[in-house]
PDB file of C-alpha atoms in Angstrom:
ATOM      1  CA  ASN W   1       0.000   0.000   0.000  1.00 61.00           C
ATOM      2  CA  ALA W   2       2.129   2.872  -1.322  1.00 73.00           C
ATOM      3  CA  GLY W   3      -0.115   5.822  -0.357  1.00 90.00           C
ATOM      4  CA  VAL W   4       1.092   9.069  -1.964  1.00 94.00           C
ATOM      5  CA  THR W   5       4.299   8.870  -3.981  1.00 95.00           C
ATOM      6  CA  GLN W   6       6.275  11.928  -5.024  1.00 96.00           C
ATOM      7  CA  THR W   7       9.199  12.094  -7.410  1.00 96.00           C
ATOM      8  CA  PRO W   8      11.893  13.310  -7.493  1.00 96.00           C
ATOM      9  CA  LYS W   9      12.936  13.669  -3.844  1.00 94.00           C
ATOM     10  CA  PHE W  10      15.532  16.341  -4.597  1.00 95.00           C
ATOM     11  CA  ARG W  11      16.202  18.618  -7.537  1.00 96.00           C
ATOM     12  CA  ILE W  12      18.386  21.596  -8.336  1.00 97.00           C
ATOM     13  CA  LEU W  13      17.181  23.860 -11.131  1.00 96.00           C
ATOM     14  CA  LYS W  14      18.769  26.827 -12.790  1.00 97.00           C
ATOM     15  CA  ILE W  15      16.806  30.061 -13.069  1.00 97.00           C
ATOM     16  CA  GLY W  16      14.511  29.917 -16.069  1.00 96.00           C
ATOM     17  CA  GLN W  17      14.427  26.131 -16.346  1.00 97.00           C
ATOM     18  CA  SER W  18      11.197  24.132 -16.144  1.00 96.00           C
ATOM     19  CA  MET W  19      10.300  20.864 -14.455  1.00 96.00           C
ATOM     20  CA  THR W  20       7.400  18.687 -13.416  1.00 97.00           C
ATOM     21  CA  LEU W  21       6.958  17.329  -9.926  1.00 98.00           C
ATOM     22  CA  GLN W  22       5.141  14.019 -10.026  1.00 98.00           C
ATOM     23  CA  CYS W  23       2.495  12.878  -7.546  1.00 98.00           C
ATOM     24  CA  THR W  24       0.624   9.577  -7.618  1.00 97.00           C
ATOM     25  CA  GLN W  25      -1.802   8.062  -5.108  1.00 96.00           C
ATOM     26  CA  ASP W  26      -3.219   4.564  -5.060  1.00 95.00           C
ATOM     27  CA  MET W  27      -6.030   5.090  -2.534  1.00 91.00           C
ATOM     28  CA  ASN W  28      -8.702   6.236  -5.010  1.00 91.00           C
ATOM     29  CA  HIS W  29      -8.904   9.578  -3.238  1.00 90.00           C
ATOM     30  CA  ASN W  30     -11.023  12.262  -4.864  1.00 89.00           C
ATOM     31  CA  TYR W  31      -9.184  15.288  -3.553  1.00 90.00           C
ATOM     32  CA  MET W  32      -5.544  16.085  -4.206  1.00 93.00           C
ATOM     33  CA  TYR W  33      -3.471  19.082  -3.139  1.00 93.00           C
ATOM     34  CA  TRP W  34      -0.088  20.663  -3.692  1.00 96.00           C
ATOM     35  CA  TYR W  35       1.486  22.594  -0.835  1.00 95.00           C
ATOM     36  CA  ARG W  36       4.816  24.310  -0.459  1.00 96.00           C
ATOM     37  CA  GLN W  37       6.613  24.474   2.860  1.00 92.00           C
ATOM     38  CA  ASP W  38       8.898  27.362   3.695  1.00 90.00           C
ATOM     39  CA  PRO W  39      10.769  27.630   7.021  1.00 80.00           C
ATOM     40  CA  GLY W  40       8.684  29.267   9.740  1.00 77.00           C
ATOM     41  CA  MET W  41       5.763  29.727   7.356  1.00 80.00           C
ATOM     42  CA  GLY W  42       3.850  26.491   7.640  1.00 84.00           C
ATOM     43  CA  LEU W  43       2.379  25.073   4.454  1.00 91.00           C
ATOM     44  CA  LYS W  44       0.746  27.140   1.731  1.00 92.00           C
ATOM     45  CA  LEU W  45      -1.714  25.693  -0.791  1.00 92.00           C
ATOM     46  CA  ILE W  46      -0.634  26.047  -4.423  1.00 95.00           C
ATOM     47  CA  TYR W  47      -3.311  24.126  -6.351  1.00 95.00           C
ATOM     48  CA  TYR W  48      -5.945  21.552  -5.598  1.00 93.00           C
ATOM     49  CA  SER W  49      -8.215  19.144  -7.429  1.00 93.00           C
ATOM     50  CA  VAL W  50     -11.575  17.681  -6.422  1.00 89.00           C
ATOM     51  CA  GLY W  51     -11.535  14.975  -9.087  1.00 91.00           C
ATOM     52  CA  ALA W  52     -10.185  13.980 -12.471  1.00 94.00           C
ATOM     53  CA  GLY W  53     -10.430  16.844 -14.938  1.00 95.00           C
ATOM     54  CA  ILE W  54     -11.075  19.468 -12.246  1.00 94.00           C
ATOM     55  CA  THR W  55      -8.358  21.716 -10.849  1.00 95.00           C
ATOM     56  CA  ASP W  56      -8.328  25.097  -9.181  1.00 93.00           C
ATOM     57  CA  LYS W  57      -5.939  27.639  -7.742  1.00 93.00           C
ATOM     58  CA  GLY W  58      -4.998  27.801  -4.099  1.00 91.00           C
ATOM     59  CA  GLU W  59      -3.370  30.623  -2.186  1.00 89.00           C
ATOM     60  CA  VAL W  60      -0.052  30.859  -4.049  1.00 94.00           C
ATOM     61  CA  PRO W  61      -0.536  29.592  -7.642  1.00 96.00           C
ATOM     62  CA  ASN W  62       1.670  32.050  -9.547  1.00 96.00           C
ATOM     63  CA  GLY W  63       4.458  30.353 -11.455  1.00 96.00           C
ATOM     64  CA  TYR W  64       2.848  26.910 -11.297  1.00 97.00           C
ATOM     65  CA  ASN W  65       0.424  24.805 -13.289  1.00 97.00           C
ATOM     66  CA  VAL W  66      -1.308  21.486 -12.687  1.00 97.00           C
ATOM     67  CA  SER W  67      -3.350  18.882 -14.505  1.00 96.00           C
ATOM     68  CA  ARG W  68      -5.495  15.961 -13.333  1.00 97.00           C
ATOM     69  CA  SER W  69      -6.169  13.601 -16.222  1.00 97.00           C
ATOM     70  CA  THR W  70      -6.640  10.577 -13.941  1.00 97.00           C
ATOM     71  CA  THR W  71      -7.755  10.032 -10.357  1.00 95.00           C
ATOM     72  CA  GLU W  72      -4.292   8.774  -9.444  1.00 97.00           C
ATOM     73  CA  ASP W  73      -1.984  11.461 -10.856  1.00 97.00           C
ATOM     74  CA  PHE W  74      -1.637  15.151 -10.049  1.00 98.00           C
ATOM     75  CA  PRO W  75       1.601  16.593 -11.500  1.00 98.00           C
ATOM     76  CA  LEU W  76       2.804  20.105 -10.677  1.00 98.00           C
ATOM     77  CA  ARG W  77       4.562  22.040 -13.416  1.00 97.00           C
ATOM     78  CA  LEU W  78       7.043  24.836 -12.762  1.00 96.00           C
ATOM     79  CA  GLU W  79       7.646  27.122 -15.710  1.00 89.00           C
ATOM     80  CA  LEU W  80      10.583  29.533 -15.722  1.00 94.00           C
ATOM     81  CA  ALA W  81      11.911  28.623 -12.300  1.00 95.00           C
ATOM     82  CA  ALA W  82      12.799  31.495  -9.958  1.00 96.00           C
ATOM     83  CA  PRO W  83      14.772  31.536  -6.672  1.00 95.00           C
ATOM     84  CA  SER W  84      11.501  32.308  -4.852  1.00 95.00           C
ATOM     85  CA  GLN W  85      10.337  28.815  -5.779  1.00 96.00           C
ATOM     86  CA  THR W  86      13.063  27.228  -3.681  1.00 96.00           C
ATOM     87  CA  SER W  87      11.009  25.232  -1.205  1.00 96.00           C
ATOM     88  CA  VAL W  88       9.861  21.801  -0.153  1.00 94.00           C
ATOM     89  CA  TYR W  89       6.781  20.675  -2.063  1.00 96.00           C
ATOM     90  CA  PHE W  90       4.239  18.268  -0.655  1.00 95.00           C
ATOM     91  CA  CYS W  91       1.449  16.487  -2.428  1.00 96.00           C
ATOM     92  CA  ALA W  92      -1.506  15.290  -0.362  1.00 94.00           C
ATOM     93  CA  SER W  93      -4.756  13.472  -0.985  1.00 92.00           C
ATOM     94  CA  SER W  94      -8.000  12.813   0.863  1.00 88.00           C
ATOM     95  CA  TYR W  95     -11.384  11.213   0.554  1.00 80.00           C
ATOM     96  CA  LEU W  96     -14.385  13.402  -0.144  1.00 65.00           C
ATOM     97  CA  GLN W  97     -15.296  13.047   3.522  1.00 57.00           C
ATOM     98  CA  PHE W  98     -11.845  14.101   4.550  1.00 56.00           C
ATOM     99  CA  THR W  99     -12.872  15.361   7.917  1.00 56.00           C
ATOM    100  CA  TYR W 100     -12.953  11.797   9.161  1.00 60.00           C
ATOM    101  CA  TYR W 101      -9.637  10.762   7.678  1.00 62.00           C
ATOM    102  CA  GLY W 102      -7.532  13.863   7.229  1.00 75.00           C
ATOM    103  CA  TYR W 103      -4.938  14.074   4.520  1.00 86.00           C
ATOM    104  CA  THR W 104      -2.321  11.562   3.416  1.00 89.00           C
ATOM    105  CA  PHE W 105       0.942  13.298   2.512  1.00 92.00           C
ATOM    106  CA  GLY W 106       3.763  12.306   0.238  1.00 93.00           C
ATOM    107  CA  SER W 107       7.350  12.465   1.478  1.00 92.00           C
ATOM    108  CA  GLY W 108       8.062  15.710  -0.363  1.00 93.00           C
ATOM    109  CA  THR W 109      10.298  17.125  -3.093  1.00 95.00           C
ATOM    110  CA  ARG W 110      13.077  19.476  -2.027  1.00 94.00           C
ATOM    111  CA  LEU W 111      13.666  21.967  -4.849  1.00 96.00           C
ATOM    112  CA  THR W 112      16.498  24.479  -5.038  1.00 96.00           C
ATOM    113  CA  VAL W 113      16.578  27.132  -7.764  1.00 96.00           C
ATOM    114  CA  VAL W 114      19.992  28.693  -8.335  1.00 96.00           C
TER     115      VAL W 114
ATOM    116  CA  ALA P   1     -10.586  33.280   7.005  1.00 76.00           C
ATOM    117  CA  GLN P   2      -9.703  30.436   9.296  1.00 86.00           C
ATOM    118  CA  SER P   3      -6.320  30.476  10.984  1.00 90.00           C
ATOM    119  CA  VAL P   4      -4.233  28.793  13.631  1.00 94.00           C
ATOM    120  CA  ALA P   5      -1.307  30.115  15.619  1.00 95.00           C
ATOM    121  CA  GLN P   6       1.505  28.190  17.239  1.00 96.00           C
ATOM    122  CA  PRO P   7       3.100  30.686  19.620  1.00 95.00           C
ATOM    123  CA  GLU P   8       6.284  28.716  20.283  1.00 96.00           C
ATOM    124  CA  ASP P   9       8.919  28.137  17.627  1.00 94.00           C
ATOM    125  CA  GLN P  10      10.544  25.472  19.786  1.00 97.00           C
ATOM    126  CA  VAL P  11       9.713  23.472  22.879  1.00 98.00           C
ATOM    127  CA  ASN P  12      12.397  21.697  24.891  1.00 98.00           C
ATOM    128  CA  VAL P  13      11.560  18.970  27.373  1.00 98.00           C
ATOM    129  CA  ALA P  14      13.449  16.258  29.213  1.00 98.00           C
ATOM    130  CA  GLU P  15      12.687  12.641  28.442  1.00 98.00           C
ATOM    131  CA  GLY P  16      10.039  11.270  30.783  1.00 97.00           C
ATOM    132  CA  ASN P  17       8.531  14.689  31.485  1.00 98.00           C
ATOM    133  CA  PRO P  18       5.117  15.754  30.215  1.00 97.00           C
ATOM    134  CA  LEU P  19       5.051  17.867  27.085  1.00 97.00           C
ATOM    135  CA  THR P  20       2.657  20.467  25.710  1.00 98.00           C
ATOM    136  CA  VAL P  21       2.725  22.044  22.260  1.00 98.00           C
ATOM    137  CA  LYS P  22       0.381  24.997  22.040  1.00 98.00           C
ATOM    138  CA  CYS P  23      -2.113  25.925  19.331  1.00 98.00           C
ATOM    139  CA  THR P  24      -4.818  28.569  19.214  1.00 97.00           C
ATOM    140  CA  TYR P  25      -7.362  28.960  16.468  1.00 96.00           C
ATOM    141  CA  SER P  26      -9.606  31.556  14.892  1.00 93.00           C
ATOM    142  CA  VAL P  27     -12.571  30.260  12.916  1.00 88.00           C
ATOM    143  CA  SER P  28     -16.096  31.129  11.964  1.00 85.00           C
ATOM    144  CA  GLY P  29     -18.396  28.304  12.895  1.00 83.00           C
ATOM    145  CA  ASN P  30     -17.382  25.006  14.424  1.00 84.00           C
ATOM    146  CA  PRO P  31     -13.689  24.206  14.095  1.00 89.00           C
ATOM    147  CA  TYR P  32     -12.276  21.017  12.607  1.00 90.00           C
ATOM    148  CA  LEU P  33      -8.798  20.825  14.121  1.00 93.00           C
ATOM    149  CA  PHE P  34      -5.850  18.568  13.416  1.00 93.00           C
ATOM    150  CA  TRP P  35      -2.327  17.828  14.587  1.00 96.00           C
ATOM    151  CA  TYR P  36       0.366  16.513  12.262  1.00 95.00           C
ATOM    152  CA  VAL P  37       3.964  15.523  12.920  1.00 95.00           C
ATOM    153  CA  GLN P  38       6.881  15.782  10.506  1.00 92.00           C
ATOM    154  CA  TYR P  39      10.104  13.859  11.012  1.00 91.00           C
ATOM    155  CA  PRO P  40      13.256  15.019   9.165  1.00 84.00           C
ATOM    156  CA  ASN P  41      13.058  14.541   5.394  1.00 78.00           C
ATOM    157  CA  ARG P  42       9.615  12.977   5.680  1.00 82.00           C
ATOM    158  CA  GLY P  43       6.074  13.983   4.848  1.00 85.00           C
ATOM    159  CA  LEU P  44       3.511  15.015   7.436  1.00 90.00           C
ATOM    160  CA  GLN P  45       1.846  12.263   9.432  1.00 91.00           C
ATOM    161  CA  PHE P  46      -1.624  12.552  10.938  1.00 90.00           C
ATOM    162  CA  LEU P  47      -1.678  12.424  14.755  1.00 94.00           C
ATOM    163  CA  LEU P  48      -5.228  13.261  15.784  1.00 93.00           C
ATOM    164  CA  LYS P  49      -8.271  15.362  15.050  1.00 92.00           C
ATOM    165  CA  TYR P  50     -11.142  17.111  16.774  1.00 93.00           C
ATOM    166  CA  ILE P  51     -14.448  17.292  14.932  1.00 87.00           C
ATOM    167  CA  THR P  52     -17.017  17.119  17.679  1.00 83.00           C
ATOM    168  CA  GLY P  53     -17.647  15.317  20.951  1.00 85.00           C
ATOM    169  CA  ASP P  54     -15.253  14.886  23.859  1.00 89.00           C
ATOM    170  CA  ASN P  55     -12.861  17.751  24.420  1.00 92.00           C
ATOM    171  CA  LEU P  56      -9.982  15.363  25.083  1.00 95.00           C
ATOM    172  CA  VAL P  57      -8.943  13.625  21.888  1.00 94.00           C
ATOM    173  CA  LYS P  58      -6.568  10.677  21.850  1.00 95.00           C
ATOM    174  CA  GLY P  59      -4.317   9.997  18.901  1.00 93.00           C
ATOM    175  CA  SER P  60      -1.278   8.104  17.678  1.00 90.00           C
ATOM    176  CA  TYR P  61       1.943   7.424  19.609  1.00 92.00           C
ATOM    177  CA  GLY P  62       0.373   8.268  22.998  1.00 95.00           C
ATOM    178  CA  PHE P  63      -0.446  11.866  22.072  1.00 97.00           C
ATOM    179  CA  GLU P  64      -3.651  13.600  23.054  1.00 97.00           C
ATOM    180  CA  ALA P  65      -5.067  17.065  22.574  1.00 97.00           C
ATOM    181  CA  GLU P  66      -7.464  19.152  24.581  1.00 96.00           C
ATOM    182  CA  PHE P  67     -10.031  21.262  22.799  1.00 96.00           C
ATOM    183  CA  ASN P  68     -10.986  24.384  24.775  1.00 96.00           C
ATOM    184  CA  LYS P  69     -13.696  26.434  23.132  1.00 94.00           C
ATOM    185  CA  SER P  70     -13.616  29.340  25.587  1.00 94.00           C
ATOM    186  CA  GLN P  71      -9.867  29.773  25.128  1.00 95.00           C
ATOM    187  CA  THR P  72      -9.966  28.835  21.419  1.00 95.00           C
ATOM    188  CA  SER P  73      -7.096  26.459  21.999  1.00 97.00           C
ATOM    189  CA  PHE P  74      -6.184  22.949  20.903  1.00 97.00           C
ATOM    190  CA  HIS P  75      -2.972  22.070  22.744  1.00 98.00           C
ATOM    191  CA  LEU P  76      -1.120  18.842  22.026  1.00 98.00           C
ATOM    192  CA  LYS P  77      -0.001  16.859  25.064  1.00 98.00           C
ATOM    193  CA  LYS P  78       1.803  13.718  26.067  1.00 98.00           C
ATOM    194  CA  PRO P  79       2.232  12.509  29.662  1.00 97.00           C
ATOM    195  CA  SER P  80       5.793  11.225  29.225  1.00 97.00           C
ATOM    196  CA  ALA P  81       8.031  12.434  26.396  1.00 97.00           C
ATOM    197  CA  LEU P  82      10.372  10.179  24.443  1.00 97.00           C
ATOM    198  CA  VAL P  83      13.526  11.207  22.583  1.00 96.00           C
ATOM    199  CA  SER P  84      11.895   9.751  19.480  1.00 95.00           C
ATOM    200  CA  ASP P  85       9.096  12.346  19.787  1.00 96.00           C
ATOM    201  CA  SER P  86      11.567  15.015  18.643  1.00 97.00           C
ATOM    202  CA  ALA P  87      10.109  16.398  15.421  1.00 96.00           C
ATOM    203  CA  LEU P  88       8.243  19.322  13.876  1.00 95.00           C
ATOM    204  CA  TYR P  89       4.580  19.562  14.882  1.00 97.00           C
ATOM    205  CA  PHE P  90       1.863  21.336  12.958  1.00 95.00           C
ATOM    206  CA  CYS P  91      -1.582  22.378  14.092  1.00 96.00           C
ATOM    207  CA  ALA P  92      -4.158  22.789  11.306  1.00 93.00           C
ATOM    208  CA  VAL P  93      -7.782  23.801  10.837  1.00 91.00           C
ATOM    209  CA  ARG P  94     -10.146  23.054   8.001  1.00 87.00           C
ATOM    210  CA  ASP P  95     -11.092  25.935   5.733  1.00 83.00           C
ATOM    211  CA  MET P  96     -14.129  25.301   3.547  1.00 76.00           C
ATOM    212  CA  GLU P  97     -12.598  27.396   0.795  1.00 74.00           C
ATOM    213  CA  TYR P  98     -10.266  25.778  -1.701  1.00 68.00           C
ATOM    214  CA  GLY P  99     -11.790  22.348  -1.561  1.00 68.00           C
ATOM    215  CA  ASN P 100     -11.741  21.924   2.191  1.00 74.00           C
ATOM    216  CA  LYS P 101      -8.083  22.799   2.434  1.00 81.00           C
ATOM    217  CA  LEU P 102      -6.168  22.643   5.680  1.00 86.00           C
ATOM    218  CA  VAL P 103      -4.710  25.869   7.039  1.00 89.00           C
ATOM    219  CA  PHE P 104      -1.482  25.148   8.884  1.00 91.00           C
ATOM    220  CA  GLY P 105       0.296  26.909  11.668  1.00 93.00           C
ATOM    221  CA  ALA P 106       3.980  27.763  11.286  1.00 92.00           C
ATOM    222  CA  GLY P 107       5.016  24.672  13.195  1.00 94.00           C
ATOM    223  CA  THR P 108       6.730  24.000  16.524  1.00 96.00           C
ATOM    224  CA  ILE P 109       9.991  22.109  16.850  1.00 96.00           C
ATOM    225  CA  LEU P 110       9.896  19.703  19.770  1.00 97.00           C
ATOM    226  CA  ARG P 111      13.248  18.641  21.215  1.00 97.00           C
ATOM    227  CA  VAL P 112      13.271  15.904  23.813  1.00 97.00           C
ATOM    228  CA  LYS P 113      16.609  15.461  25.573  1.00 97.00           C
ATOM    229  CA  SER P 114      17.727  12.343  27.370  1.00 94.00           C
TER     230      SER P 114
END
């Protein structure tokens, strides 16, 4: 039972480069989320999805894009990487009735933009 | 908007002593509150939640939390700390915007010394 799997675990990007952070869950969860974690700032929501084909912006979406073509996958795309995007990125998923189960988090992707 | 505050950046406690990690919340309506723990280079793990019912909630690894409506607090507690409890702890509250996202506090580092 893998849960939420994120790849890669670490990545260094140069300013202006692009990359895709992968997220896959095998729990048939409806809802999926992308958060970024900055020191002393908690976690901020970037994008979320309530089901395949449906995505929407969170609190800090600028510089990112997402897609949700299947229930399992929710990749996060960074275009034109900037130093401000240096962060740890977490993908999470939940059932529709998440209040009873909370979120399941992936182990994170640590991204450095230089 | 819903929010939580964790007033302490770090809590230090000796092994075997009781520990408390503080959290206060600000919500409209009834709060759905959560505690998560993050070990180094790992994702967040669910500890416990308060939705309704008893004010004392029991969770994983011997942790419990006390919901206090009059003080708008949801402090995390453990009667006897272990060195292995050393980690980063996050309090969170559900926000019905953004697909029932969780709003996280900034986190509190717990250090348990032997």
